[in-house]
CSV table of C-alpha atoms and ligand atoms in Angstrom, one decimal:
chain,number,residue,atom,x,y,z
A,1,MET,CA,-38.7,4.5,18.7
A,2,ARG,CA,-37.7,8.0,18.9
A,3,ALA,CA,-38.5,10.4,21.7
A,4,SER,CA,-37.8,14.2,21.5
A,5,LYS,CA,-38.7,17.4,23.3
A,6,THR,CA,-39.2,20.8,21.9
A,7,ALA,CA,-36.8,23.4,22.9
A,8,PRO,CA,-36.5,27.2,22.0
A,9,ALA,CA,-34.1,27.8,19.1
A,10,ARG,CA,-30.5,28.6,19.6
A,11,GLU,CA,-29.7,32.2,20.1
A,12,GLY,CA,-30.1,34.3,16.9
A,13,ARG,CA,-32.2,31.8,15.3
A,14,ASN,CA,-36.0,31.6,14.6
A,15,GLY,CA,-38.6,28.8,15.5
A,16,GLU,CA,-38.1,25.8,17.7
A,17,ARG,CA,-36.0,22.8,17.6
A,18,GLU,CA,-36.2,19.2,18.5
A,19,LEU,CA,-33.9,17.9,21.2
A,20,HIS,CA,-33.3,14.1,21.1
A,21,ILE,CA,-34.3,12.2,24.3
A,22,SER,CA,-34.2,8.5,23.5
A,23,GLY,CA,-34.2,6.1,20.7
A,24,ALA,CA,-34.4,2.3,20.5
A,25,GLU,CA,-34.6,-0.3,17.6
A,26,GLY,CA,-34.8,-4.0,17.2
A,27,ILE,CA,-35.8,-7.2,15.2
A,28,TYR,CA,-38.6,-9.0,16.5
A,29,PRO,CA,-41.3,-11.7,15.8
A,30,ALA,CA,-44.7,-9.9,15.0
A,31,SER,CA,-46.4,-11.5,18.0
A,32,GLU,CA,-44.1,-9.4,20.3
A,33,ILE,CA,-44.8,-5.9,18.8
A,34,PRO,CA,-47.5,-5.2,21.3
A,35,PHE,CA,-45.0,-5.8,24.4
A,36,VAL,CA,-42.0,-3.9,22.4
A,37,VAL,CA,-44.2,-1.0,21.9
A,38,THR,CA,-45.0,-1.0,25.7
A,39,ARG,CA,-41.4,-1.1,26.6
A,40,TYR,CA,-40.0,1.5,24.3
A,41,THR,CA,-43.0,3.8,25.3
A,42,GLU,CA,-42.3,3.4,29.0
A,43,ARG,CA,-38.5,4.0,28.4
A,44,ALA,CA,-39.4,7.2,26.4
A,45,LEU,CA,-41.6,8.4,29.2
A,46,THR,CA,-39.2,7.9,32.1
A,47,HIS,CA,-36.0,8.9,30.4
A,48,PRO,CA,-33.5,10.7,32.7
A,49,LYS,CA,-32.7,13.2,30.0
A,50,GLY,CA,-36.1,14.8,30.5
A,51,THR,CA,-39.8,14.9,29.6
A,52,THR,CA,-40.5,13.9,26.0
A,53,ASP,CA,-43.5,15.9,24.1
A,54,LYS,CA,-43.1,13.5,21.0
A,55,ILE,CA,-42.7,9.8,20.6
A,56,VAL,CA,-42.4,8.4,17.2
A,57,LEU,CA,-42.8,4.5,16.8
A,58,THR,CA,-42.3,2.8,13.4
A,59,ALA,CA,-43.0,-1.0,12.6
A,60,GLU,CA,-41.9,-2.5,9.3
A,61,LEU,CA,-42.0,-5.9,7.9
A,62,ILE,CA,-38.5,-7.1,7.2
A,63,ARG,CA,-38.6,-9.5,4.0
A,64,GLU,CA,-34.9,-10.0,3.6
A,65,LYS,CA,-33.3,-12.9,5.5
A,66,PRO,CA,-31.1,-11.3,8.4
A,67,HIS,CA,-27.5,-11.8,8.2
A,68,MET,CA,-26.3,-13.6,11.1
A,69,ILE,CA,-23.2,-12.4,13.1
A,70,LEU,CA,-21.2,-13.4,16.4
A,71,ALA,CA,-21.4,-10.9,19.2
A,72,LEU,CA,-18.2,-9.2,20.2
A,73,PRO,CA,-16.5,-10.6,23.3
A,74,VAL,CA,-17.0,-8.2,26.2
A,75,SER,CA,-14.6,-7.1,28.8
A,76,THR,CA,-14.1,-4.1,31.4
A,77,VAL,CA,-11.0,-2.1,31.8
A,78,SER,CA,-10.2,-0.7,35.3
A,79,CYS,CA,-10.6,3.2,35.1
A,80,ARG,CA,-11.3,5.7,37.8
A,81,ALA,CA,-11.8,9.1,36.0
A,82,PRO,CA,-12.5,10.8,32.8
A,83,ASP,CA,-8.8,11.8,32.4
A,84,GLU,CA,-7.8,8.2,32.6
A,85,GLY,CA,-10.5,7.1,30.4
A,86,LYS,CA,-9.4,9.3,27.7
A,87,THR,CA,-5.9,7.9,27.8
A,88,ILE,CA,-7.1,4.5,27.8
A,89,VAL,CA,-9.3,5.3,24.7
A,90,GLN,CA,-6.2,6.9,22.9
A,91,GLU,CA,-4.0,3.8,23.8
A,92,ILE,CA,-6.7,1.3,22.4
A,93,LEU,CA,-7.4,3.4,19.1
A,94,SER,CA,-3.6,4.2,18.5
A,95,VAL,CA,-2.9,0.3,18.5
A,96,LEU,CA,-5.7,0.1,15.8
A,97,GLY,CA,-3.9,2.6,13.6
A,98,ILE,CA,-6.4,5.4,14.4
A,99,THR,CA,-4.4,8.7,14.2
A,100,LYS,CA,-4.5,11.5,16.9
A,101,LYS,CA,-6.2,13.8,14.4
A,102,ALA,CA,-9.1,11.3,13.9
A,103,LEU,CA,-9.5,10.8,17.6
A,104,HIS,CA,-9.4,14.7,18.0
A,105,THR,CA,-12.3,14.9,15.7
A,106,GLY,CA,-14.1,12.1,17.4
A,107,PHE,CA,-13.7,13.7,20.8
A,108,GLY,CA,-15.0,16.9,19.5
A,109,VAL,CA,-18.2,15.2,18.2
A,110,ILE,CA,-18.8,13.4,21.5
A,111,GLN,CA,-18.1,16.6,23.4
A,112,LYS,CA,-20.5,18.5,21.5
A,113,GLY,CA,-23.2,15.9,21.9
A,114,GLY,CA,-27.0,16.2,20.8
A,115,MET,CA,-27.0,13.9,18.0
A,116,ARG,CA,-29.5,11.1,17.3
A,117,GLY,CA,-27.0,9.1,15.4
A,118,ALA,CA,-23.3,8.5,15.0
A,119,ALA,CA,-20.6,10.3,13.2
A,120,ILE,CA,-18.3,8.7,10.6
A,121,ILE,CA,-14.7,9.7,10.6
A,122,SER,CA,-11.7,8.7,8.6
A,123,ALA,CA,-9.2,6.9,10.6
A,124,GLY,CA,-6.2,8.6,8.9
A,125,ARG,CA,-6.9,12.1,8.1
A,126,GLY,CA,-9.7,12.5,10.6
A,127,PHE,CA,-12.4,13.7,8.3
A,128,ARG,CA,-16.0,13.7,9.1
A,129,LEU,CA,-17.7,11.8,6.4
A,130,ASP,CA,-21.3,11.4,7.1
A,131,PRO,CA,-23.8,13.7,5.1
A,132,ASP,CA,-26.0,15.0,8.0
A,133,LYS,CA,-23.7,16.5,10.5
A,134,GLN,CA,-26.6,17.4,12.8
A,135,ARG,CA,-28.4,13.8,12.9
A,136,GLY,CA,-25.3,11.4,12.0
A,137,VAL,CA,-26.2,8.0,11.0
A,138,ARG,CA,-28.6,5.9,13.0
A,139,VAL,CA,-27.8,2.0,13.0
A,140,SER,CA,-31.1,0.1,12.8
A,141,ARG,CA,-32.4,-3.3,11.6
A,142,LEU,CA,-30.4,-5.2,14.4
A,143,GLY,CA,-31.4,-7.8,16.7
A,144,ILE,CA,-30.6,-11.0,18.5
A,145,THR,CA,-32.1,-14.6,18.4
A,146,ALA,CA,-33.9,-16.0,21.3
A,147,PRO,CA,-31.2,-18.6,22.3
A,148,ALA,CA,-28.4,-16.2,21.7
A,149,SER,CA,-30.2,-13.7,23.9
A,150,ARG,CA,-30.4,-16.0,26.7
A,151,MET,CA,-26.9,-16.8,26.4
A,152,LEU,CA,-25.7,-13.3,26.3
A,153,SER,CA,-28.0,-12.5,29.5
A,154,ALA,CA,-26.3,-15.5,31.3
A,155,ARG,CA,-22.8,-14.4,30.3
A,156,LEU,CA,-23.4,-10.8,31.2
A,157,SER,CA,-25.0,-11.8,34.6
A,158,ASP,CA,-21.8,-13.8,35.3
A,159,CYS,CA,-20.1,-10.4,35.1
A,160,GLY,CA,-22.8,-8.5,37.0
A,161,ILE,CA,-23.7,-6.3,34.0
A,162,ASN,CA,-26.8,-7.8,32.5
A,163,THR,CA,-28.9,-4.6,31.9
A,164,ASP,CA,-30.7,-3.5,28.8
A,165,ILE,CA,-28.2,-0.7,28.1
A,166,VAL,CA,-25.1,-3.1,27.9
A,167,ARG,CA,-27.1,-5.8,25.9
A,168,GLU,CA,-28.5,-3.2,23.2
A,169,ALA,CA,-25.0,-1.7,23.1
A,170,VAL,CA,-23.3,-5.1,22.4
A,171,ILE,CA,-25.6,-5.7,19.7
A,172,LEU,CA,-25.2,-2.5,18.0
A,173,ALA,CA,-21.4,-2.3,18.4
A,174,SER,CA,-21.3,-6.0,17.1
A,175,LYS,CA,-23.3,-5.0,13.8
A,176,VAL,CA,-21.1,-1.8,13.3
A,177,VAL,CA,-17.8,-3.6,13.5
A,178,SER,CA,-19.0,-6.6,11.5
A,179,HIS,CA,-18.7,-4.0,8.5
A,180,LYS,CA,-15.1,-4.6,7.2
A,181,GLY,CA,-14.8,-0.8,6.5
A,182,VAL,CA,-15.2,-0.1,10.2
A,183,ILE,CA,-12.0,-0.3,12.4
A,184,ALA,CA,-13.5,0.8,15.7
A,185,GLU,CA,-16.5,2.4,17.5
A,186,LEU,CA,-16.2,4.7,20.4
A,187,CYS,CA,-19.3,5.4,22.4
A,188,VAL,CA,-20.1,7.6,25.4
A,189,SER,CA,-23.8,7.6,26.7
A,190,ASP,CA,-25.5,10.8,26.7
A,191,ASP,CA,-27.6,9.9,29.6
A,192,PRO,CA,-26.6,12.3,32.6
A,193,ASP,CA,-26.4,9.1,34.9
A,194,TYR,CA,-24.6,6.8,32.8
A,195,THR,CA,-20.8,7.2,33.0
A,196,THR,CA,-19.4,4.0,31.3
A,197,GLY,CA,-18.4,4.1,27.8
A,198,TYR,CA,-16.9,1.8,25.4
A,199,VAL,CA,-14.5,1.1,22.4
A,200,ALA,CA,-15.4,-1.8,20.2
A,201,SER,CA,-13.3,-3.4,17.4
A,202,ASP,CA,-13.1,-6.7,15.6
A,203,THR,CA,-9.6,-7.1,17.1
A,204,PHE,CA,-10.3,-6.5,20.6
A,205,GLY,CA,-14.0,-7.0,21.2
A,206,TYR,CA,-16.1,-4.8,23.1
A,207,ILE,CA,-14.1,-2.9,25.7
A,208,ARG,CA,-16.1,-1.1,28.6
A,209,ILE,CA,-14.5,1.9,30.2
A,210,PRO,CA,-16.0,3.1,33.4
A,211,HIS,CA,-16.0,6.8,34.4
A,212,ILE,CA,-15.5,7.9,30.8
A,213,LYS,CA,-17.2,11.0,31.7
A,214,VAL,CA,-18.3,12.8,34.8
A,215,ASN,CA,-21.6,12.2,36.5
A,216,LYS,CA,-24.7,14.5,35.4
A,217,SER,CA,-23.0,15.4,32.2
A,218,THR,CA,-25.4,15.1,29.2
A,219,VAL,CA,-22.8,15.1,26.5
A,220,GLY,CA,-22.2,11.9,24.7
A,221,GLY,CA,-22.3,10.2,21.3
A,222,ARG,CA,-21.0,7.5,19.0
A,223,VAL,CA,-18.1,7.6,16.5
A,224,PHE,CA,-17.3,5.2,13.8
A,225,PHE,CA,-13.6,5.2,12.6
A,226,VAL,CA,-13.3,3.8,9.1
A,227,HIS,CA,-10.6,3.1,6.5
A,228,GLU,CA,-9.6,5.8,4.4
A,229,GLY,CA,-11.3,5.7,0.9
A,230,LEU,CA,-14.2,3.7,1.8
A,231,ASP,CA,-17.5,3.7,0.1
A,232,ILE,CA,-19.5,5.7,2.6
A,233,THR,CA,-22.9,5.1,0.8
A,234,GLY,CA,-22.4,1.3,1.1
A,235,LEU,CA,-21.5,1.7,4.8
A,236,ILE,CA,-24.6,3.8,5.7
A,237,SER,CA,-26.7,1.4,3.6
A,238,TYR,CA,-25.6,-1.5,5.9
A,239,LEU,CA,-25.9,0.2,9.0
A,240,GLU,CA,-29.2,1.7,8.5
A,241,THR,CA,-31.1,-1.0,6.5
A,242,THR,CA,-29.5,-4.5,6.2
A,243,PRO,CA,-31.1,-6.7,8.6
A,244,VAL,CA,-28.3,-8.2,10.9
A,245,MET,CA,-29.0,-10.4,14.1
A,246,VAL,CA,-26.7,-11.8,16.6
A,247,GLY,CA,-26.8,-15.5,16.3
A,248,ARG,CA,-23.9,-16.6,18.4
A,249,VAL,CA,-22.3,-15.2,21.7
A,250,SER,CA,-18.8,-14.7,22.7
A,251,PRO,CA,-17.2,-14.9,26.3
A,252,CYS,CA,-17.6,-11.9,28.8
A,253,ALA,CA,-14.4,-11.2,31.0
A,254,GLY,CA,-14.4,-9.3,34.2
A,255,THR,CA,-12.4,-6.2,34.8
A,256,HIS,CA,-8.6,-6.0,33.8
A,257,SER,CA,-6.0,-3.5,33.0
A,258,VAL,CA,-6.0,-2.0,29.5
A,259,TYR,CA,-2.6,-3.9,28.9
A,260,GLU,CA,-4.3,-7.3,30.0
A,261,VAL,CA,-7.2,-6.6,27.6
A,262,LEU,CA,-4.9,-5.4,24.6
A,263,ASN,CA,-2.7,-8.5,25.1
A,264,SER,CA,-5.6,-10.9,24.8
A,265,SER,CA,-6.8,-10.2,21.4
A,266,HIS,CA,-9.5,-12.8,20.3
A,267,ARG,CA,-8.9,-13.0,16.6
B,301,LIG,N1,-27.2,4.3,15.8
B,301,LIG,C1,-26.5,5.4,15.8
B,301,LIG,N2,-26.1,6.1,16.9
B,301,LIG,C2,-26.9,6.0,18.0
B,301,LIG,C3,-27.7,4.9,18.1
B,301,LIG,C4,-28.1,4.1,16.8
B,301,LIG,N3,-28.9,3.1,17.0
B,301,LIG,N4,-28.3,4.9,19.3
B,301,LIG,C5,-27.8,5.8,20.0
B,301,LIG,N5,-26.7,6.6,19.4
B,301,LIG,C6,-25.8,7.6,19.4
B,301,LIG,C7,-26.7,8.9,19.6
B,301,LIG,O1,-25.8,10.0,19.2
B,301,LIG,C8,-26.7,9.0,21.2
B,301,LIG,O2,-26.8,10.3,21.6
B,301,LIG,C9,-25.4,8.4,21.6
B,301,LIG,O3,-25.2,7.4,20.7
B,301,LIG,C10,-25.7,7.7,23.0
B,301,LIG,O4,-26.8,6.9,23.0
B,301,LIG,O5,-21.2,-1.4,28.4
B,301,LIG,O6,-26.7,4.2,26.4
B,301,LIG,O7,-28.4,5.4,24.1
B,301,LIG,O8,-22.0,-0.3,30.1
B,301,LIG,O9,-27.2,7.2,25.5
B,301,LIG,C11,-23.0,2.2,26.6
B,301,LIG,C12,-23.1,1.0,27.5
B,301,LIG,C13,-24.3,2.7,26.6
B,301,LIG,C14,-21.6,0.9,28.1
B,301,LIG,C15,-24.6,3.6,25.4
B,301,LIG,O10,-25.9,5.2,24.6
B,301,LIG,C16,-21.6,-0.4,28.9
B,301,LIG,C17,-25.8,4.5,25.6
B,301,LIG,P1,-27.2,6.2,24.2
B,302,LIG,MG1,-29.0,8.1,25.7
């Protein structure tokens, strides 16, 4: 599903532009499609980013057998303000070998906001590698099996964070970092009232960072940091079209300091 609204062109340009409001995707049994369509439509119509004037829903049969993956373990770091959040992001990413330059490019993309997909950035030189800079790359064809979904809900509930937003983000991040070329993902929601972001990596799992942005801010986005010299076409094809489902779930920890989280590397 994708929902947008029409806005006047930027100064000095002609015509109108489509502002991204909300998007969602999943892999479901055909019998669930009517319910999913209702849920996604309601989400688009009640989105905190504003009133949508266009909702596009697409349903496609997946013929390929989905590739099964393990969900990342979830933890939360204590963080009280955006400045502290930025420092925490820097610490995690530098341990993962992502340069300051790459991080600078990444923060730039998120600060600008307004994208429907994610940016791909090389972890060393900090170059933006995805071809459509306005749209980015939209991760799709991802889902979770029914038993894994029940387990994920139970584990997230134990930590008091069992919401659609967290569940969908954990599934997405697990697909993204399951590709060997991706070192880490940085995410900040573009919803004005959602201020928790995350850094996901195969090494440290899904690390939630509360107060990564100020309330009421509509900037946000996603950035995938990748190994230098990676085959970008192959990565985009994996993210956009390879069906991937979470079949098993990892533990969920409570809130800890960033050092505790970094010292408990799970793999
Ligand atoms: N593929 C690529 N990029 C995406 C996708 C996707 N499927 N969905 C969203 N994005 C990008 C896009 O640029 C959005 O503007 C941006 O991410 C933010 O999307 O554990 O809600 O849906 O509490 O606002 C993080 C949860 C929530 C943290 C993230 O993102 C937690 C969130 P949003
Ligand atoms: Mg959003």
